mmCIF file of C-alpha atoms in Angstrom:
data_model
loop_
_atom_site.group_PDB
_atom_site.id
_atom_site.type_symbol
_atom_site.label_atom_id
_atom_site.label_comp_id
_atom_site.label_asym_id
_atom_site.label_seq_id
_atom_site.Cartn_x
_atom_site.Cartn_y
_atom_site.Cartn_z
ATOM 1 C CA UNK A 1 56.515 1.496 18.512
ATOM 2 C CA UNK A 2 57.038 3.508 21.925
ATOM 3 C CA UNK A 3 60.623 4.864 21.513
ATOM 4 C CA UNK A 4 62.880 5.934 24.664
ATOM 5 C CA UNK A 5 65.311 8.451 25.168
ATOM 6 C CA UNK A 6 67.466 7.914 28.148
ATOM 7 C CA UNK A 7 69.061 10.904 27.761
ATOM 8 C CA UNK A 8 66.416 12.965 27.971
ATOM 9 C CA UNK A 9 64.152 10.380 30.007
ATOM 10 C CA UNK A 10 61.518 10.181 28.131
ATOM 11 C CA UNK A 11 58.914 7.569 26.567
ATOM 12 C CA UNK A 12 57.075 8.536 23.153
ATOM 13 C CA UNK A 13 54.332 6.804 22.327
ATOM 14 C CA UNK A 14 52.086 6.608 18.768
ATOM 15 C CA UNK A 15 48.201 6.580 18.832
ATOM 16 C CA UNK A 16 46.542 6.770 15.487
ATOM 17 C CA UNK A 17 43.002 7.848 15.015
ATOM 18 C CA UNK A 18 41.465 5.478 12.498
ATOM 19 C CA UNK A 19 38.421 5.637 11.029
ATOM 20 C CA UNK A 20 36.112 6.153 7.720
ATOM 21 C CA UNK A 21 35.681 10.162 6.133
ATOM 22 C CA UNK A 22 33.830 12.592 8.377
ATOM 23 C CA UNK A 23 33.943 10.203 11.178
ATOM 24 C CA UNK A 24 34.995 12.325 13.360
ATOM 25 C CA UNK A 25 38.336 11.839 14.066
ATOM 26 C CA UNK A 26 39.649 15.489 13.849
ATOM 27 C CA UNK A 27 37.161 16.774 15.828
ATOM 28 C CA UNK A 28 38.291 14.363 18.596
ATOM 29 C CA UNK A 29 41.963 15.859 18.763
ATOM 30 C CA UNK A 30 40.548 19.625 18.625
ATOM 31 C CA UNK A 31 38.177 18.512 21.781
ATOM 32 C CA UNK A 32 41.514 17.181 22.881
ATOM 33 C CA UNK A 33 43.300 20.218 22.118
ATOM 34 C CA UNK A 34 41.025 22.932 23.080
ATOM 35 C CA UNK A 35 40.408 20.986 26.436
ATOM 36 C CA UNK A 36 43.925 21.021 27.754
ATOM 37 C CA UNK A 37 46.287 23.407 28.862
ATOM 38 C CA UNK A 38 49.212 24.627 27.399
ATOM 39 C CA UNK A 39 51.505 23.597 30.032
ATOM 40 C CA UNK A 40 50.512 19.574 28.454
ATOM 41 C CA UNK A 41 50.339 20.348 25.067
ATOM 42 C CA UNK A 42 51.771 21.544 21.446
ATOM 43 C CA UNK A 43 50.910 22.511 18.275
ATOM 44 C CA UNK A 44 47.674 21.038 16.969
ATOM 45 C CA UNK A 45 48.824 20.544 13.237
ATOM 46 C CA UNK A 46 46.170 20.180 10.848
ATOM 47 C CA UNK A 47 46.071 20.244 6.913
ATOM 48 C CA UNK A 48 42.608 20.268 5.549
ATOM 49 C CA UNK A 49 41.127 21.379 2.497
ATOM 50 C CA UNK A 50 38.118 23.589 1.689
ATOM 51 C CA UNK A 51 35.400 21.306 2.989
ATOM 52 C CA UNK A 52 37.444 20.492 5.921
ATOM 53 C CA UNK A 53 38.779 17.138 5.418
ATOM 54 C CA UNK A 54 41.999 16.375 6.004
ATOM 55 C CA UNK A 55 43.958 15.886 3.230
ATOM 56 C CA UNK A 56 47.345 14.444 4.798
ATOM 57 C CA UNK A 57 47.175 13.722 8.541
ATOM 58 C CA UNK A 58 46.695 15.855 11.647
ATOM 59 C CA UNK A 59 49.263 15.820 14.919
ATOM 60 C CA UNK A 60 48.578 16.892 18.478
ATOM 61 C CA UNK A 61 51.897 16.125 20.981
ATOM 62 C CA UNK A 62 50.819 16.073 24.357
ATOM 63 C CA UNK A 63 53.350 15.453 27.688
ATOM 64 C CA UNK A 64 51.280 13.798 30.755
ATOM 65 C CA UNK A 65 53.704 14.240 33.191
ATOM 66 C CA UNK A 66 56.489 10.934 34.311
ATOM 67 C CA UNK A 67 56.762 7.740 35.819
ATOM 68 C CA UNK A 68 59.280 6.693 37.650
ATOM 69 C CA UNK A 69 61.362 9.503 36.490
ATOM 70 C CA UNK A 70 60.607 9.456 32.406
ATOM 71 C CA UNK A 71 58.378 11.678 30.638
ATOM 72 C CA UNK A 72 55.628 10.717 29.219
ATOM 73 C CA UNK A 73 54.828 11.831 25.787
ATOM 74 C CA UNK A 74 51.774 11.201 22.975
ATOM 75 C CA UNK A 75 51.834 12.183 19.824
ATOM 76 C CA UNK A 76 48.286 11.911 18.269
ATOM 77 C CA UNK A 77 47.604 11.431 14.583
ATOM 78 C CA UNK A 78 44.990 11.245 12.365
ATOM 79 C CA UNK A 79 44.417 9.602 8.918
ATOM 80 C CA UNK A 80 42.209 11.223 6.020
ATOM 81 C CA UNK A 81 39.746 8.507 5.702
ATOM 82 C CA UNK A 82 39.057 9.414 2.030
ATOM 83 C CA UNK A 83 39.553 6.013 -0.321
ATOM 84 C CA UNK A 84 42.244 8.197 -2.226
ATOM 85 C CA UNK A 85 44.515 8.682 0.747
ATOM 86 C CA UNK A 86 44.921 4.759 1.228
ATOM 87 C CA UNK A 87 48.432 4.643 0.840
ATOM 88 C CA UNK A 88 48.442 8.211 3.192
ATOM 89 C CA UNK A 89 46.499 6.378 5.872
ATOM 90 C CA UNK A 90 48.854 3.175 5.622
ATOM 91 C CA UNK A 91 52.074 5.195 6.238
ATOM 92 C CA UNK A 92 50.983 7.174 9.095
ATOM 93 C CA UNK A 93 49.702 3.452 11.161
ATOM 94 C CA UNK A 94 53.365 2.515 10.776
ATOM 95 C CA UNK A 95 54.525 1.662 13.734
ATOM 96 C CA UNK A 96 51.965 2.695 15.619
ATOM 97 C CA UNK A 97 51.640 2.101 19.441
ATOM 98 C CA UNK A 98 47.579 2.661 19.566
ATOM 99 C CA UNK A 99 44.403 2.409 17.684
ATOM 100 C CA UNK A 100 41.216 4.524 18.262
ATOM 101 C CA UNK A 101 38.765 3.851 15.584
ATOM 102 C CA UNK A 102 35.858 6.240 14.962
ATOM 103 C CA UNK A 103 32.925 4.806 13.395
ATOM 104 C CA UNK A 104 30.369 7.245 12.451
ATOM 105 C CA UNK A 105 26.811 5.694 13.915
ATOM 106 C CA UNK A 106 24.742 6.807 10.694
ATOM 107 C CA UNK A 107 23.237 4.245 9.198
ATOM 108 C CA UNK A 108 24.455 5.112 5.884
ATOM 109 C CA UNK A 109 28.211 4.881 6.488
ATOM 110 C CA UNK A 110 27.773 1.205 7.960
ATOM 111 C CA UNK A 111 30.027 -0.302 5.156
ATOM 112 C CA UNK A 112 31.809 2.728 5.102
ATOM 113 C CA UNK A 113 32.714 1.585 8.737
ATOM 114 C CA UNK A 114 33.203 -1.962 8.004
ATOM 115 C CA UNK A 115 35.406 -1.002 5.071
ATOM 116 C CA UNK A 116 37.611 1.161 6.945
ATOM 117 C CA UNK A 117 38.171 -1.134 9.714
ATOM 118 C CA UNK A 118 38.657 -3.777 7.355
ATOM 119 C CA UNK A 119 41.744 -2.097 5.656
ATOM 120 C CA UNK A 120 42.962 -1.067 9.137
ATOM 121 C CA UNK A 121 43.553 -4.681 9.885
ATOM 122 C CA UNK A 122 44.811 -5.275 6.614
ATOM 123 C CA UNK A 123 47.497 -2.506 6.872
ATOM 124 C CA UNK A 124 48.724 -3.379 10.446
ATOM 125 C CA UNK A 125 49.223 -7.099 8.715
ATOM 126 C CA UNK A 126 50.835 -5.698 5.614
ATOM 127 C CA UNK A 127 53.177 -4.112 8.624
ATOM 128 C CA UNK A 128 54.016 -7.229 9.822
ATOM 129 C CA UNK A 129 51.524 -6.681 13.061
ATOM 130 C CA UNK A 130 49.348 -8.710 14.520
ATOM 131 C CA UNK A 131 46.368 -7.018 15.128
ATOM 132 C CA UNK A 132 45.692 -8.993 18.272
ATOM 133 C CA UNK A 133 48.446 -7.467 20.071
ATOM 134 C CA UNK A 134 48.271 -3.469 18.862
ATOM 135 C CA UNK A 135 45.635 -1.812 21.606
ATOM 136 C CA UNK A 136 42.474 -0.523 19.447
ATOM 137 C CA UNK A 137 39.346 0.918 21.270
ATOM 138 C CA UNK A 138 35.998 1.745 19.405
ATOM 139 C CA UNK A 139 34.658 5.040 19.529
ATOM 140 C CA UNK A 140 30.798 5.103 18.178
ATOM 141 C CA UNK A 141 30.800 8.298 17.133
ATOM 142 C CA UNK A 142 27.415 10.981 16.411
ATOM 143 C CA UNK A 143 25.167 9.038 18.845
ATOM 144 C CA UNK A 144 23.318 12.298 18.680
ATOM 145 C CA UNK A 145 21.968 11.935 14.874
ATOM 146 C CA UNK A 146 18.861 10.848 13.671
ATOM 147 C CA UNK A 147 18.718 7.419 11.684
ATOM 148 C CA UNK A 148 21.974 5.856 13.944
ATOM 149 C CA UNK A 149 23.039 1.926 13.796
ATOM 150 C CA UNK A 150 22.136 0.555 16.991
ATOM 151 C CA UNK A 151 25.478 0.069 19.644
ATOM 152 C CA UNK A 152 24.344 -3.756 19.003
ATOM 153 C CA UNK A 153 24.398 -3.444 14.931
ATOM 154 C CA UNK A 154 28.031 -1.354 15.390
ATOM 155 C CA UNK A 155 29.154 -4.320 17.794
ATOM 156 C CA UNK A 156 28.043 -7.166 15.030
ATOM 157 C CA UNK A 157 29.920 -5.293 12.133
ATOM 158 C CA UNK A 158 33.347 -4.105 14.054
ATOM 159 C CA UNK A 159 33.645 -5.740 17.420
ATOM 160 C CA UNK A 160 31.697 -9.563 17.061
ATOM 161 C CA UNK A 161 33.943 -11.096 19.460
ATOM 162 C CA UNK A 162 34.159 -8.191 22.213
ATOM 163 C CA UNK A 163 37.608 -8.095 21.860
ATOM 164 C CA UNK A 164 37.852 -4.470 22.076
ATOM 165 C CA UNK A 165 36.501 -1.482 24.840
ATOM 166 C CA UNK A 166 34.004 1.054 22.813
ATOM 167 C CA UNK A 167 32.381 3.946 24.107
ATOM 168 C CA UNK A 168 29.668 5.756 22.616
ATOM 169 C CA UNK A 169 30.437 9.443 22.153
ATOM 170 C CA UNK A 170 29.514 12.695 20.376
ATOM 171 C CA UNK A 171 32.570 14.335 19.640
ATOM 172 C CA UNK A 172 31.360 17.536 18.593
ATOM 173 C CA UNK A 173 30.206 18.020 22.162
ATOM 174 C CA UNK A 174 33.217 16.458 23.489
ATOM 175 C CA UNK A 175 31.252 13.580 25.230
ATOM 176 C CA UNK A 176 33.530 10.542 25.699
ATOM 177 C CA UNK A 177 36.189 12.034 23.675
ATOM 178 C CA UNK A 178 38.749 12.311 26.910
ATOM 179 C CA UNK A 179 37.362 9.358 28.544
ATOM 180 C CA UNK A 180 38.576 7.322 24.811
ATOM 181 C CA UNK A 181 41.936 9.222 25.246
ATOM 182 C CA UNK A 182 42.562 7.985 28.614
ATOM 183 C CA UNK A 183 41.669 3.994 27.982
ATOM 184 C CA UNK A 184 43.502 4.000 24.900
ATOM 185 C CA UNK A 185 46.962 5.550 26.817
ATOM 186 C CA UNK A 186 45.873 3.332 29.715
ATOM 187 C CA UNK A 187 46.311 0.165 27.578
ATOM 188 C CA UNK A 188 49.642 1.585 25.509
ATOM 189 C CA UNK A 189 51.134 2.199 28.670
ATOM 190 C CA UNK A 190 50.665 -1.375 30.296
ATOM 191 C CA UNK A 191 51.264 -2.665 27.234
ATOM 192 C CA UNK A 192 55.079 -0.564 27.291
#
């Protein structure tokens, strides 16, 4: 949930980067972080172990200036997408303003993908959400690899009734990692 502070005039919002292990999603907030300047943004916080997954969550604040007099502030999260985090990844959705979920386009994490969008939905429910009305964009991720899912095949599994915007990105690169950014605050914000 956004959260205002009318003392300090400022709007906080939550967007959570969802998403099965090695998806992706950390690389997205260090394209994030390395591509801004420090003027806009904080600490990247990241915990990850040896292999570089994360083990708890990572955190990237960012301030994109005011409207109509209140600052505008997004705090970026990750979850570890590991099966034994579940109850890691459930507590960091909580009251979430924003979704982006990173599927990984190899064809051999399609049920990873379909699992980890699956207990997405199922958290936000457990929360008392309705999925329907928390923004989520799709971000098909490593459209540079070899032996990658069709956009079509990605669309059947996690998006069969075009509910939600996707773009297909390489994160590693940075492609489509700012333009995801930007439609996901685009929609929290209208939907403030």
């Amino acid at each position: 949930m956004s959260t205002i502070n009318f003392a300090r005039k400022e709007i906080s919002f939550k967007i959570v980067y969802y998403g099965p292990a090695m998806s992706g999603k950390t690389t997205n907030l260090r394209q994030i972080y390395s591509g801004l300047s420090d003027k806009v943004k904080g600490d990247f916080t990241s915990i990850a172990t040896e292999t570089e997954r994360t083990l708890f969550f990572d955190f990237l604040p960012l301030e994109l200036g005011s409207i109509k007099g209140f600052t505008i502030r997004l705090s970026l999260y990750t979850v570890p997408g590991q099966y034994i985090y579940r109850l890691t990844r459930k507590s960091v959705l909580r009251a979430t303003d924003g979704i982006v979920f990173v599927a990984d386009s190899q064809m051999e994490k399609r049920e990873e993908n379909i699992e980890s969008f699956k207990d997405m939905l199922e958290n936000l429910i457990d929360f008392g959400e309705d999925p329907d009305s928390i923004p989520i964009v799709l971000q098909y991720n490593k459209r540079d690899l070899d032996n990658i899912l069709t956009v079509e095949e990605l669309e059947q599994d996690l998006n069969p009734n075009k509910k939600y915007q996707y773009f297909e990105a390489i994160a590693a690169k940075g492609i489509n990692v700012v333009e995801t950014l930007k439609t996901i605050t685009k929609l929290v914000v209208q939907k403030a």
